[in-house]
PDB file of C-alpha atoms in Angstrom:
ATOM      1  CA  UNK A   5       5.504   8.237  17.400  1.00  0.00           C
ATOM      2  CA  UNK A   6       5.486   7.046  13.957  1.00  0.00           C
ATOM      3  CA  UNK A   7       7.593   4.390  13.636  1.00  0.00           C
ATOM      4  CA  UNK A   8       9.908   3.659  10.430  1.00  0.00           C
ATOM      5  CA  UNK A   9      11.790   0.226   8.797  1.00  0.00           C
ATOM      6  CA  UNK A  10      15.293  -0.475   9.723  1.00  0.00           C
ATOM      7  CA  UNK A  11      18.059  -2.061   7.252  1.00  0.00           C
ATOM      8  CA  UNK A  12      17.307  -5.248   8.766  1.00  0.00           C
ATOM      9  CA  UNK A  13      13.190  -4.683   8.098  1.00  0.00           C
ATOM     10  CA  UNK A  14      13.815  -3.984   4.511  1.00  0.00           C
ATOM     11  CA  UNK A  15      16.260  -7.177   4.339  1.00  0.00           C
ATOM     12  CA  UNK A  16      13.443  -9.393   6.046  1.00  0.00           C
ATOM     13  CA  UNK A  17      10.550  -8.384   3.754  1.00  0.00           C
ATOM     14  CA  UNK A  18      12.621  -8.838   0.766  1.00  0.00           C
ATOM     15  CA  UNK A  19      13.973 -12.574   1.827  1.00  0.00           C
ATOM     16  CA  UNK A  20      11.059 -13.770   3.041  1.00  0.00           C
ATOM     17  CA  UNK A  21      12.899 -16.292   5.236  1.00  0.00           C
ATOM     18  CA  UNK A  22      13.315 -13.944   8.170  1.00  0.00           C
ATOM     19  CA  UNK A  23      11.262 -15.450  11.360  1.00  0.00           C
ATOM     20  CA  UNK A  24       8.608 -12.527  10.711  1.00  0.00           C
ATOM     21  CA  UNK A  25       4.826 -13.892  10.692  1.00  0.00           C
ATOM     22  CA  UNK A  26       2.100 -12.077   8.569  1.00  0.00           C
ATOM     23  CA  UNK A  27       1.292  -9.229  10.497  1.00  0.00           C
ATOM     24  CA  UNK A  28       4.630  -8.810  11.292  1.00  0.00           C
ATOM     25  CA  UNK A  29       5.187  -8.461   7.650  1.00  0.00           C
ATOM     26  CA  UNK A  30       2.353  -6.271   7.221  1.00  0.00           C
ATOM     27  CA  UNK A  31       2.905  -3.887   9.747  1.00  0.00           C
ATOM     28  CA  UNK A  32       6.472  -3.259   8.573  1.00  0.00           C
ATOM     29  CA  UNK A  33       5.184  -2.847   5.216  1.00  0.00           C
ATOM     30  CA  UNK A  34       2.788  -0.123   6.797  1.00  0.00           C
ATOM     31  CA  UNK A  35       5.539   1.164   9.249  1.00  0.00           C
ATOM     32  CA  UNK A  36       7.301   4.054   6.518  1.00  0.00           C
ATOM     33  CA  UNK A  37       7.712   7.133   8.866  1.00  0.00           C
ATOM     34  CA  UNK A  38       4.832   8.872   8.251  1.00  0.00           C
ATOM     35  CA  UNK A  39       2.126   6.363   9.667  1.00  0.00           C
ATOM     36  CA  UNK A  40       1.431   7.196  13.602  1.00  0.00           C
ATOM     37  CA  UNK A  41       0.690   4.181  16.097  1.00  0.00           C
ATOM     38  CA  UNK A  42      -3.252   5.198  16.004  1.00  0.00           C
ATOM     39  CA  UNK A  43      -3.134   5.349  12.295  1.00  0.00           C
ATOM     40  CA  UNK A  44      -1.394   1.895  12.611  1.00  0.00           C
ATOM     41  CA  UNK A  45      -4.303   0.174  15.384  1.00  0.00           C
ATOM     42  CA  UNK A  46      -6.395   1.610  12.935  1.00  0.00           C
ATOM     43  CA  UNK A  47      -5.415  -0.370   9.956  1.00  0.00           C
ATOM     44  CA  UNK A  48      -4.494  -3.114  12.101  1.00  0.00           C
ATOM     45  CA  UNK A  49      -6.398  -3.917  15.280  1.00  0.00           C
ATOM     46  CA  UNK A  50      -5.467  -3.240  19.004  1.00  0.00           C
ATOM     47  CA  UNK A  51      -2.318  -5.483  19.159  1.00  0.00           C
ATOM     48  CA  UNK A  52      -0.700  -3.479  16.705  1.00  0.00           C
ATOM     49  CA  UNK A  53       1.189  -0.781  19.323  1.00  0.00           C
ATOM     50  CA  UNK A  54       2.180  -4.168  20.977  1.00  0.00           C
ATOM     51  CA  UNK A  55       3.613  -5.677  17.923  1.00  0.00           C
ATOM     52  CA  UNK A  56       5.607  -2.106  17.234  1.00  0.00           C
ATOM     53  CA  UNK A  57       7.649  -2.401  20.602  1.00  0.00           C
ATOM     54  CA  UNK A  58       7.721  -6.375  19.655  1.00  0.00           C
ATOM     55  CA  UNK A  59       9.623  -5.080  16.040  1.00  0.00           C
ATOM     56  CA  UNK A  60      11.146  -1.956  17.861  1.00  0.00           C
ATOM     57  CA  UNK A  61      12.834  -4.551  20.469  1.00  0.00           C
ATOM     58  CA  UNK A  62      14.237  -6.941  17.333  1.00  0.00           C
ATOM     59  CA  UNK A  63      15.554  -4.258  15.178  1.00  0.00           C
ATOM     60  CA  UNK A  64      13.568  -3.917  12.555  1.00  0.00           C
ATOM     61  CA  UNK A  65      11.697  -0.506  13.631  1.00  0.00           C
ATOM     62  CA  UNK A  66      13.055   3.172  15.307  1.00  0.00           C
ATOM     63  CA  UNK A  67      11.560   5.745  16.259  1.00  0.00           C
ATOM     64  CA  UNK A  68      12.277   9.659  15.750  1.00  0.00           C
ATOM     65  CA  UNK A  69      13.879   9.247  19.797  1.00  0.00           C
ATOM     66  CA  UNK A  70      15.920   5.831  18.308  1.00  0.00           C
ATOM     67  CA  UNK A  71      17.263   7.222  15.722  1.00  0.00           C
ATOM     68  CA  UNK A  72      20.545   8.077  15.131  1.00  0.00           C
ATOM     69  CA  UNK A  73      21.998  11.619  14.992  1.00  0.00           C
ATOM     70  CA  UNK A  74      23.350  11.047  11.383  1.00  0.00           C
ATOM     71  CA  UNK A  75      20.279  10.048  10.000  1.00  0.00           C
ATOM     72  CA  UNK A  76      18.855  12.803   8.177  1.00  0.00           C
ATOM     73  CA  UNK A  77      15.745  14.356   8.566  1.00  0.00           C
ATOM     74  CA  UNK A  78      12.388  13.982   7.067  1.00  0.00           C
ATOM     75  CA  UNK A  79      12.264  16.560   4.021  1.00  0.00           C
ATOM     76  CA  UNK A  80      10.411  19.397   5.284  1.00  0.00           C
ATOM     77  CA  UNK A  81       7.515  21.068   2.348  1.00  0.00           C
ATOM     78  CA  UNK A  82       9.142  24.158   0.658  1.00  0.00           C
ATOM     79  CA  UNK A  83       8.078  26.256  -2.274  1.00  0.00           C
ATOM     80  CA  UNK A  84       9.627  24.280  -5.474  1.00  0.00           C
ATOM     81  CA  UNK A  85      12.323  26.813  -5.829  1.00  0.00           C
ATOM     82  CA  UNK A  86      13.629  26.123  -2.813  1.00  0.00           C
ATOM     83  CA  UNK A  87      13.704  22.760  -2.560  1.00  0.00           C
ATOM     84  CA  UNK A  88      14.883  21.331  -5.552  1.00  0.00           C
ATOM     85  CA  UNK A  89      15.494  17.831  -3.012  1.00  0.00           C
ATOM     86  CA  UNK A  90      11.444  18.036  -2.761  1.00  0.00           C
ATOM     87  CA  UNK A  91      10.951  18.631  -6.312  1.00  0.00           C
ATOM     88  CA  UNK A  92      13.101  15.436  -7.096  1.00  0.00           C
ATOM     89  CA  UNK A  93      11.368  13.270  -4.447  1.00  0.00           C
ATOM     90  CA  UNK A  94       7.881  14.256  -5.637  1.00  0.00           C
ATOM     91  CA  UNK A  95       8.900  12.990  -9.187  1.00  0.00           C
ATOM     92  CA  UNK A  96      10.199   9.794  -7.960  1.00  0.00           C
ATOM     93  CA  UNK A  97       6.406   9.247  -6.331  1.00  0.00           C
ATOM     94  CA  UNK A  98       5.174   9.879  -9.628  1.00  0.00           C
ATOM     95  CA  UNK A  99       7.471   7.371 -11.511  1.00  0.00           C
ATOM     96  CA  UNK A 100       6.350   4.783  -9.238  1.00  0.00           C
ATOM     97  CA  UNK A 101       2.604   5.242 -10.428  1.00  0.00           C
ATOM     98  CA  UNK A 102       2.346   2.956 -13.549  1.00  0.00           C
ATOM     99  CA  UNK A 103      -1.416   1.145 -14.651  1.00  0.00           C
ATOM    100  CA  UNK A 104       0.679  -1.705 -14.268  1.00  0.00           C
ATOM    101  CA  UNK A 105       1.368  -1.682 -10.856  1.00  0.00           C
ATOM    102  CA  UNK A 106      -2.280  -0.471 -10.169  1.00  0.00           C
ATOM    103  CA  UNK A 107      -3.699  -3.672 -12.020  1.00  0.00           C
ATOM    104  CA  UNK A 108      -1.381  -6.213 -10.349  1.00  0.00           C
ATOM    105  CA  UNK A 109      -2.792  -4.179  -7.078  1.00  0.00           C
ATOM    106  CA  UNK A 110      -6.254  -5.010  -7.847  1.00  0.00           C
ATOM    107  CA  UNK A 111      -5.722  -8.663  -9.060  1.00  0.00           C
ATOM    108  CA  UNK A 112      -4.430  -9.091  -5.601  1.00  0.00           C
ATOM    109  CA  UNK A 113      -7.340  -7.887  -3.905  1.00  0.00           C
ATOM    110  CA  UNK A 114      -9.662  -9.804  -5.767  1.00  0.00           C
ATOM    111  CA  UNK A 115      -7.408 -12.810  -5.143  1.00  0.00           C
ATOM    112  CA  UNK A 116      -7.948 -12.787  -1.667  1.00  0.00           C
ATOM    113  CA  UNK A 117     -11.943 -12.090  -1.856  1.00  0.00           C
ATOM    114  CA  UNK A 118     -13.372 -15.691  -1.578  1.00  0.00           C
ATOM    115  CA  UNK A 119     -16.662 -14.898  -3.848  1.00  0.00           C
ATOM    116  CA  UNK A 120     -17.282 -15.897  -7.600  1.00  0.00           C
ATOM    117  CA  UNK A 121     -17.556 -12.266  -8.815  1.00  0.00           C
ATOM    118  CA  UNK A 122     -14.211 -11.489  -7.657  1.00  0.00           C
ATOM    119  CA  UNK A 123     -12.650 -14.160  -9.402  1.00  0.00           C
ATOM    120  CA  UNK A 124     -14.784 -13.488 -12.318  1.00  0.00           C
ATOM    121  CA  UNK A 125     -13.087  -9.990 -12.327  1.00  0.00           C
ATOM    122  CA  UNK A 126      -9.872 -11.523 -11.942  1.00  0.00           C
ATOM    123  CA  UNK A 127      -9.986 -13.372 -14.893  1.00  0.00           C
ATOM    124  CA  UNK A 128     -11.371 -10.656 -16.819  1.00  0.00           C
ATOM    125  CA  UNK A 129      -8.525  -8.444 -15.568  1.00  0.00           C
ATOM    126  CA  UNK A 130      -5.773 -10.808 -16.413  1.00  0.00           C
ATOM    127  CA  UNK A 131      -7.345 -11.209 -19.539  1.00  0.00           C
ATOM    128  CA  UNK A 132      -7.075  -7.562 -20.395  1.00  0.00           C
ATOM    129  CA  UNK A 133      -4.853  -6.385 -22.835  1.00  0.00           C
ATOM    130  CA  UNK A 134      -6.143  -2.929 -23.831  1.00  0.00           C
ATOM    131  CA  UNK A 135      -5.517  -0.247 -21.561  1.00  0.00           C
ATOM    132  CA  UNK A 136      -9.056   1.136 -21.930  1.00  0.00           C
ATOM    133  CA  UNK A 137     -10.213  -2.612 -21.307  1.00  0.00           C
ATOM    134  CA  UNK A 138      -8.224  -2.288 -17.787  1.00  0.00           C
ATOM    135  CA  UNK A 139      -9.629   1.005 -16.669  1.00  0.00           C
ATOM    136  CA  UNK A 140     -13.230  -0.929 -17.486  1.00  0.00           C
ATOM    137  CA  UNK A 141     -12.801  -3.851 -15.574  1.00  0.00           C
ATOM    138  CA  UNK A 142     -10.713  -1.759 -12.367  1.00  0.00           C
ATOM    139  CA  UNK A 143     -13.694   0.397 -11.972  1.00  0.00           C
ATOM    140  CA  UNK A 144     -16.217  -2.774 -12.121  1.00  0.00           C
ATOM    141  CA  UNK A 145     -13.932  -4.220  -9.476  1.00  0.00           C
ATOM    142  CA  UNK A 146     -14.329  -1.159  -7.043  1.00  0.00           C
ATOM    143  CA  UNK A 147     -17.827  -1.174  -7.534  1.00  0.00           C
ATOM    144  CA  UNK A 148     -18.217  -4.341  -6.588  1.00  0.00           C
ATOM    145  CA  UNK A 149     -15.796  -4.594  -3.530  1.00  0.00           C
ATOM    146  CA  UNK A 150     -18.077  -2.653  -1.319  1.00  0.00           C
ATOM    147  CA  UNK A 151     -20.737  -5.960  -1.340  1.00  0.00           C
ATOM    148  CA  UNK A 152     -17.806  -8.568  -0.500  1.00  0.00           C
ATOM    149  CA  UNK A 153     -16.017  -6.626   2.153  1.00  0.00           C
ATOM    150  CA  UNK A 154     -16.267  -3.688   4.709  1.00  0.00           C
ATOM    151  CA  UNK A 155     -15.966  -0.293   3.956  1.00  0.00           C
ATOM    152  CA  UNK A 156     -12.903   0.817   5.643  1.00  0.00           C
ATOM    153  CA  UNK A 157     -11.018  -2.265   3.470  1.00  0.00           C
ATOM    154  CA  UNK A 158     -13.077  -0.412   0.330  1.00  0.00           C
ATOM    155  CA  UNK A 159     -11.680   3.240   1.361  1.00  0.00           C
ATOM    156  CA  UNK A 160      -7.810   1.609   1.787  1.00  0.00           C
ATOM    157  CA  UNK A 161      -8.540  -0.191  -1.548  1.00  0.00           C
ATOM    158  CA  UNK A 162      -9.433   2.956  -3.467  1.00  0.00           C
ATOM    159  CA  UNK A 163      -6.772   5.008  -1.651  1.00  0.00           C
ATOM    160  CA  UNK A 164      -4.042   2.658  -2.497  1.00  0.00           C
ATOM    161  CA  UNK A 165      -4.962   2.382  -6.071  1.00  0.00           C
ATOM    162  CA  UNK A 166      -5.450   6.417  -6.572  1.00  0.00           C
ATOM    163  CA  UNK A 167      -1.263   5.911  -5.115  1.00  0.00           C
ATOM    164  CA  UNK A 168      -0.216   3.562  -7.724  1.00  0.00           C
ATOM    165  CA  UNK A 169      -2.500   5.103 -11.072  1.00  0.00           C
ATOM    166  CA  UNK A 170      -1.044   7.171 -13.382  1.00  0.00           C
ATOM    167  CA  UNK A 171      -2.183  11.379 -12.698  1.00  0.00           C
ATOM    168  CA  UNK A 172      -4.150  10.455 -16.115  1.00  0.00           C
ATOM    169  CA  UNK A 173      -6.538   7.975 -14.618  1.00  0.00           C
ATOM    170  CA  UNK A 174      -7.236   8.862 -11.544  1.00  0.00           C
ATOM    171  CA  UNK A 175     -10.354  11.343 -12.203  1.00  0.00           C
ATOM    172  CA  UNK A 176     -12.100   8.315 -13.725  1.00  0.00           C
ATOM    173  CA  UNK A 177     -11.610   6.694 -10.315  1.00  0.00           C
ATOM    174  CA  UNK A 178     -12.347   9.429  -8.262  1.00  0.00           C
ATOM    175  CA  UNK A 179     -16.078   9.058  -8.856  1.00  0.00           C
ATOM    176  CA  UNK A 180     -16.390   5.838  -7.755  1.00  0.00           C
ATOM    177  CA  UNK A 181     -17.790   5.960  -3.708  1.00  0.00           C
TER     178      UNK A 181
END
């Protein structure tokens, strides 16, 4: 079962008055159709296939079996030519990624570490203006993550950001373990 966001989901994370608590909010943020329930308990701890029938029940999840015929389906992975649809969606993904997006990605995650090296790297990062001087202090920042936190968090953290950098930046990123 992998559970997906409903209108009403994508309304509620965006107003942020809806009566959703954290995880709630964070498990419909991780909830996008392609994450199973063990992937989800995973990320999330052991109440998390509780909290899916708790969102299923108030609307803001489905399931493959809840959803309706007229949705479409998933786009299935065909050769290019084929597929133009697939082409199209794969170059949307790759609009999104942006070393913008990627810094204000790490700046958040060394918010939320509670240590003075992370918010020495947060200053230096929003200090950054050249784009080499970005890539610099990114990379110190995963190199450093692995002594404040676990290493799951660490492997999330570098998966996420290889999502959100540009193709172009990613191989200097990829070396970092």
């Amino acid at each position: 079962m992998q559970p997906r966001k409903t209108d009403l989901a994508r309304t509620a994370l965006q107003a942020h008055r809806a009566p959703l608590d954290m995880r709630q909010r964070r498990l419909l943020i991780l909830c996008d159709g392609q994450r199973s329930i063990a992937e989800l308990t995973a990320l999330l701890g052991q109440d998390a296939a509780a909290m899916v029938i708790q969102l299923i029940q108030g609307g803001y999840l489905v399931t493959a079996a809840d959803a309706p015929a007229s949705t479409p389906p998933a786009p299935v992975a065909m050769p290019a030519p084929l597929a133009p649809s697939v082409t199209a969606a794969s170059a949307a993904v790759e609009r999104r990624r942006s070393l913008v997006a990627a810094r204000i990605y790490v700046l958040g995650i060394l918010e939320m570490q509670r240590h003075p090296n992370a918010a020495a790297l947060f200053r230096d990062l929003q200090q950054a203006r050249a784009e080499g001087e970005v890539l610099r202090v990114m990379q110190s920042a995963l190199q450093v993550l692995p002594a404040l936190t676990s290493e799951g968090y660490c492997q999330r953290v570098r998966q996420r950001l290889m999502e959100a950098l540009p193709v172009e930046h990613c191989s200097a990123f990829a070396a970092i373990a």
